């Protein structure tokens, strides 16, 4: 379907139609089969906990586990295209930049945003700190994007 973004792994597919609607926090209860399909995407969750029960990982904000498809894609990127994305003009940097921007556009489309509205951060703490900084600068009438300089309308 045109305009539909598919996020796909070897075992699980999520489209915009199965993702949460904007402004909602969940997609509803998942069946046991759906939970098993999602768990099967994460190699880390295949190992048992110390008590032999299925492992439950609850520290996602600090360190998120990656689905097998992400691990494979990252490994391929590092094998074939690793370069200084957005920082240089040699071939590998250009390829890395194109890959990075394609990923940004795909994620932005999936969440209903424009690429320029999406910020990649290294973790949840950095993302929260950036939001707090932007709110702080906005309350002072300053632009966080310009390193705290007065907003353009305030410039002499």
PDB file of C-alpha atoms in Angstrom:
ATOM      1  CA  UNK A   1       0.000   0.000   0.000  1.00  0.00           C
ATOM      2  CA  UNK A   2       1.564   3.371  -0.995  1.00  0.00           C
ATOM      3  CA  UNK A   3       2.657   5.464   1.959  1.00  0.00           C
ATOM      4  CA  UNK A   4       2.692   2.501   4.341  1.00  0.00           C
ATOM      5  CA  UNK A   5       5.964   1.950   6.124  1.00  0.00           C
ATOM      6  CA  UNK A   6       6.832  -1.614   7.005  1.00  0.00           C
ATOM      7  CA  UNK A   7       9.225  -2.507   9.776  1.00  0.00           C
ATOM      8  CA  UNK A   8      10.081  -6.104   9.183  1.00  0.00           C
ATOM      9  CA  UNK A   9      12.263  -8.772  10.689  1.00  0.00           C
ATOM     10  CA  UNK A  10      12.614 -12.390   9.715  1.00  0.00           C
ATOM     11  CA  UNK A  11       9.662 -13.287  11.957  1.00  0.00           C
ATOM     12  CA  UNK A  12       7.566 -10.191  12.693  1.00  0.00           C
ATOM     13  CA  UNK A  13       6.077  -7.337  10.665  1.00  0.00           C
ATOM     14  CA  UNK A  14       4.663  -4.074  12.006  1.00  0.00           C
ATOM     15  CA  UNK A  15       3.036  -1.547   9.709  1.00  0.00           C
ATOM     16  CA  UNK A  16       1.596   1.850  10.470  1.00  0.00           C
ATOM     17  CA  UNK A  17      -1.809   0.197  10.656  1.00  0.00           C
ATOM     18  CA  UNK A  18      -0.659  -2.073  13.527  1.00  0.00           C
ATOM     19  CA  UNK A  19       1.393   0.587  15.301  1.00  0.00           C
ATOM     20  CA  UNK A  20      -0.170   2.737  18.015  1.00  0.00           C
ATOM     21  CA  UNK A  21      -2.199   5.681  16.746  1.00  0.00           C
ATOM     22  CA  UNK A  22      -0.720   9.136  17.384  1.00  0.00           C
ATOM     23  CA  UNK A  23      -1.611  10.252  20.891  1.00  0.00           C
ATOM     24  CA  UNK A  24      -2.166   6.713  22.191  1.00  0.00           C
ATOM     25  CA  UNK A  25       0.208   4.675  24.277  1.00  0.00           C
ATOM     26  CA  UNK A  26      -0.603   1.110  23.305  1.00  0.00           C
ATOM     27  CA  UNK A  27      -1.952  -1.170  20.619  1.00  0.00           C
ATOM     28  CA  UNK A  28      -4.026  -3.227  23.028  1.00  0.00           C
ATOM     29  CA  UNK A  29      -3.439  -6.674  24.432  1.00  0.00           C
ATOM     30  CA  UNK A  30      -1.210  -8.972  22.421  1.00  0.00           C
ATOM     31  CA  UNK A  31      -1.949 -12.637  21.977  1.00  0.00           C
ATOM     32  CA  UNK A  32       0.478 -15.257  23.287  1.00  0.00           C
ATOM     33  CA  UNK A  33       1.488 -15.941  19.682  1.00  0.00           C
ATOM     34  CA  UNK A  34       2.258 -12.247  19.071  1.00  0.00           C
ATOM     35  CA  UNK A  35       4.325 -12.051  22.258  1.00  0.00           C
ATOM     36  CA  UNK A  36       6.228 -15.199  21.229  1.00  0.00           C
ATOM     37  CA  UNK A  37       6.846 -13.750  17.749  1.00  0.00           C
ATOM     38  CA  UNK A  38       8.195 -10.506  19.190  1.00  0.00           C
ATOM     39  CA  UNK A  39      10.364 -12.322  21.758  1.00  0.00           C
ATOM     40  CA  UNK A  40      11.771 -14.530  18.993  1.00  0.00           C
ATOM     41  CA  UNK A  41      13.148 -11.415  17.280  1.00  0.00           C
ATOM     42  CA  UNK A  42      15.443 -10.733  20.253  1.00  0.00           C
ATOM     43  CA  UNK A  43      18.293 -13.272  20.556  1.00  0.00           C
ATOM     44  CA  UNK A  44      19.015 -12.072  24.104  1.00  0.00           C
ATOM     45  CA  UNK A  45      15.580 -13.234  25.237  1.00  0.00           C
ATOM     46  CA  UNK A  46      16.219 -16.796  24.023  1.00  0.00           C
ATOM     47  CA  UNK A  47      18.397 -17.500  27.041  1.00  0.00           C
ATOM     48  CA  UNK A  48      16.696 -18.543  30.267  1.00  0.00           C
ATOM     49  CA  UNK A  49      16.812 -16.590  33.504  1.00  0.00           C
ATOM     50  CA  UNK A  50      18.783 -18.034  36.436  1.00  0.00           C
ATOM     51  CA  UNK A  51      15.697 -19.894  37.628  1.00  0.00           C
ATOM     52  CA  UNK A  52      15.169 -21.514  34.211  1.00  0.00           C
ATOM     53  CA  UNK A  53      12.108 -19.401  33.412  1.00  0.00           C
ATOM     54  CA  UNK A  54      11.935 -17.213  30.266  1.00  0.00           C
ATOM     55  CA  UNK A  55      14.121 -14.148  30.701  1.00  0.00           C
ATOM     56  CA  UNK A  56      12.353 -10.823  31.240  1.00  0.00           C
ATOM     57  CA  UNK A  57      14.527  -7.792  30.480  1.00  0.00           C
ATOM     58  CA  UNK A  58      13.260  -4.648  32.231  1.00  0.00           C
ATOM     59  CA  UNK A  59      16.163  -2.189  31.833  1.00  0.00           C
ATOM     60  CA  UNK A  60      15.257  -0.923  28.342  1.00  0.00           C
ATOM     61  CA  UNK A  61      15.805   2.762  29.187  1.00  0.00           C
ATOM     62  CA  UNK A  62      19.433   2.113  30.147  1.00  0.00           C
ATOM     63  CA  UNK A  63      20.383  -0.441  27.484  1.00  0.00           C
ATOM     64  CA  UNK A  64      17.982  -1.704  24.877  1.00  0.00           C
ATOM     65  CA  UNK A  65      18.331  -5.151  23.407  1.00  0.00           C
ATOM     66  CA  UNK A  66      18.307  -5.326  19.628  1.00  0.00           C
ATOM     67  CA  UNK A  67      16.226  -7.543  17.352  1.00  0.00           C
ATOM     68  CA  UNK A  68      18.155 -10.037  15.212  1.00  0.00           C
ATOM     69  CA  UNK A  69      17.368  -8.017  12.075  1.00  0.00           C
ATOM     70  CA  UNK A  70      18.914  -4.882  13.588  1.00  0.00           C
ATOM     71  CA  UNK A  71      22.020  -6.805  14.654  1.00  0.00           C
ATOM     72  CA  UNK A  72      22.399  -8.232  11.126  1.00  0.00           C
ATOM     73  CA  UNK A  73      21.849  -4.837   9.479  1.00  0.00           C
ATOM     74  CA  UNK A  74      24.322  -3.116  11.803  1.00  0.00           C
ATOM     75  CA  UNK A  75      26.922  -5.828  11.164  1.00  0.00           C
ATOM     76  CA  UNK A  76      26.448  -5.433   7.400  1.00  0.00           C
ATOM     77  CA  UNK A  77      26.795  -1.650   7.700  1.00  0.00           C
ATOM     78  CA  UNK A  78      30.037  -1.983   9.677  1.00  0.00           C
ATOM     79  CA  UNK A  79      31.373  -4.516   7.149  1.00  0.00           C
ATOM     80  CA  UNK A  80      30.528  -2.487   4.039  1.00  0.00           C
ATOM     81  CA  UNK A  81      29.642   1.168   4.662  1.00  0.00           C
ATOM     82  CA  UNK A  82      31.090   2.423   7.947  1.00  0.00           C
ATOM     83  CA  UNK A  83      32.234   6.004   7.457  1.00  0.00           C
ATOM     84  CA  UNK A  84      31.954   9.447   9.034  1.00  0.00           C
ATOM     85  CA  UNK A  85      28.264  10.098   8.312  1.00  0.00           C
ATOM     86  CA  UNK A  86      27.556  13.774   7.708  1.00  0.00           C
ATOM     87  CA  UNK A  87      31.159  14.801   8.325  1.00  0.00           C
ATOM     88  CA  UNK A  88      33.118  14.239   5.140  1.00  0.00           C
ATOM     89  CA  UNK A  89      32.864  13.744   1.380  1.00  0.00           C
ATOM     90  CA  UNK A  90      34.850  10.580   0.685  1.00  0.00           C
ATOM     91  CA  UNK A  91      32.964   7.567  -0.692  1.00  0.00           C
ATOM     92  CA  UNK A  92      32.362   5.664   2.559  1.00  0.00           C
ATOM     93  CA  UNK A  93      31.266   8.847   4.343  1.00  0.00           C
ATOM     94  CA  UNK A  94      28.830   9.621   1.520  1.00  0.00           C
ATOM     95  CA  UNK A  95      27.440   6.068   1.679  1.00  0.00           C
ATOM     96  CA  UNK A  96      27.160   6.213   5.477  1.00  0.00           C
ATOM     97  CA  UNK A  97      25.405   9.589   5.250  1.00  0.00           C
ATOM     98  CA  UNK A  98      22.923   8.265   2.678  1.00  0.00           C
ATOM     99  CA  UNK A  99      22.208   5.198   4.831  1.00  0.00           C
ATOM    100  CA  UNK A 100      21.765   7.367   7.932  1.00  0.00           C
ATOM    101  CA  UNK A 101      19.399   9.785   6.162  1.00  0.00           C
ATOM    102  CA  UNK A 102      17.401   6.918   4.608  1.00  0.00           C
ATOM    103  CA  UNK A 103      16.946   5.464   8.101  1.00  0.00           C
ATOM    104  CA  UNK A 104      15.910   8.876   9.438  1.00  0.00           C
ATOM    105  CA  UNK A 105      13.314   9.257   6.664  1.00  0.00           C
ATOM    106  CA  UNK A 106      11.941   5.731   7.237  1.00  0.00           C
ATOM    107  CA  UNK A 107      11.550   6.260  10.997  1.00  0.00           C
ATOM    108  CA  UNK A 108      10.076   9.738  10.480  1.00  0.00           C
ATOM    109  CA  UNK A 109       7.539   8.379   8.010  1.00  0.00           C
ATOM    110  CA  UNK A 110       6.647   5.552  10.395  1.00  0.00           C
ATOM    111  CA  UNK A 111       5.910   7.975  13.256  1.00  0.00           C
ATOM    112  CA  UNK A 112       4.216  10.565  11.017  1.00  0.00           C
ATOM    113  CA  UNK A 113       6.969  13.190  11.132  1.00  0.00           C
ATOM    114  CA  UNK A 114       9.330  14.869   8.687  1.00  0.00           C
ATOM    115  CA  UNK A 115      12.995  13.847   8.673  1.00  0.00           C
ATOM    116  CA  UNK A 116      14.055  17.255   9.999  1.00  0.00           C
ATOM    117  CA  UNK A 117      11.785  16.791  13.019  1.00  0.00           C
ATOM    118  CA  UNK A 118      13.494  13.578  14.106  1.00  0.00           C
ATOM    119  CA  UNK A 119      16.554  13.593  16.362  1.00  0.00           C
ATOM    120  CA  UNK A 120      18.625  10.469  16.908  1.00  0.00           C
ATOM    121  CA  UNK A 121      20.264  10.254  20.322  1.00  0.00           C
ATOM    122  CA  UNK A 122      22.522   7.655  21.864  1.00  0.00           C
ATOM    123  CA  UNK A 123      20.130   6.857  24.712  1.00  0.00           C
ATOM    124  CA  UNK A 124      17.024   7.915  26.630  1.00  0.00           C
ATOM    125  CA  UNK A 125      19.016  10.063  29.067  1.00  0.00           C
ATOM    126  CA  UNK A 126      20.507  12.136  26.252  1.00  0.00           C
ATOM    127  CA  UNK A 127      17.061  12.535  24.669  1.00  0.00           C
ATOM    128  CA  UNK A 128      15.505  13.696  27.949  1.00  0.00           C
ATOM    129  CA  UNK A 129      18.393  16.111  28.543  1.00  0.00           C
ATOM    130  CA  UNK A 130      17.970  17.603  25.057  1.00  0.00           C
ATOM    131  CA  UNK A 131      14.250  18.131  25.648  1.00  0.00           C
ATOM    132  CA  UNK A 132      14.953  19.745  29.034  1.00  0.00           C
ATOM    133  CA  UNK A 133      17.589  22.001  27.462  1.00  0.00           C
ATOM    134  CA  UNK A 134      15.209  23.051  24.683  1.00  0.00           C
ATOM    135  CA  UNK A 135      12.435  23.824  27.193  1.00  0.00           C
ATOM    136  CA  UNK A 136      14.869  25.805  29.334  1.00  0.00           C
ATOM    137  CA  UNK A 137      16.124  27.814  26.373  1.00  0.00           C
ATOM    138  CA  UNK A 138      12.567  28.419  25.157  1.00  0.00           C
ATOM    139  CA  UNK A 139      11.534  29.738  28.572  1.00  0.00           C
ATOM    140  CA  UNK A 140      14.439  32.208  28.373  1.00  0.00           C
ATOM    141  CA  UNK A 141      13.542  33.217  24.810  1.00  0.00           C
ATOM    142  CA  UNK A 142      16.689  31.611  23.457  1.00  0.00           C
ATOM    143  CA  UNK A 143      17.206  29.158  20.638  1.00  0.00           C
ATOM    144  CA  UNK A 144      18.613  25.806  21.718  1.00  0.00           C
ATOM    145  CA  UNK A 145      19.515  25.165  18.069  1.00  0.00           C
ATOM    146  CA  UNK A 146      21.858  28.152  18.093  1.00  0.00           C
ATOM    147  CA  UNK A 147      23.720  27.218  21.245  1.00  0.00           C
ATOM    148  CA  UNK A 148      21.650  29.479  23.459  1.00  0.00           C
ATOM    149  CA  UNK A 149      22.072  32.645  21.423  1.00  0.00           C
ATOM    150  CA  UNK A 150      19.106  35.047  21.410  1.00  0.00           C
ATOM    151  CA  UNK A 151      16.395  34.019  18.960  1.00  0.00           C
ATOM    152  CA  UNK A 152      16.616  35.694  15.533  1.00  0.00           C
ATOM    153  CA  UNK A 153      13.790  38.105  16.363  1.00  0.00           C
ATOM    154  CA  UNK A 154      15.823  39.343  19.348  1.00  0.00           C
ATOM    155  CA  UNK A 155      19.056  39.877  17.385  1.00  0.00           C
ATOM    156  CA  UNK A 156      20.073  43.549  16.881  1.00  0.00           C
TER     157      UNK A 156
END
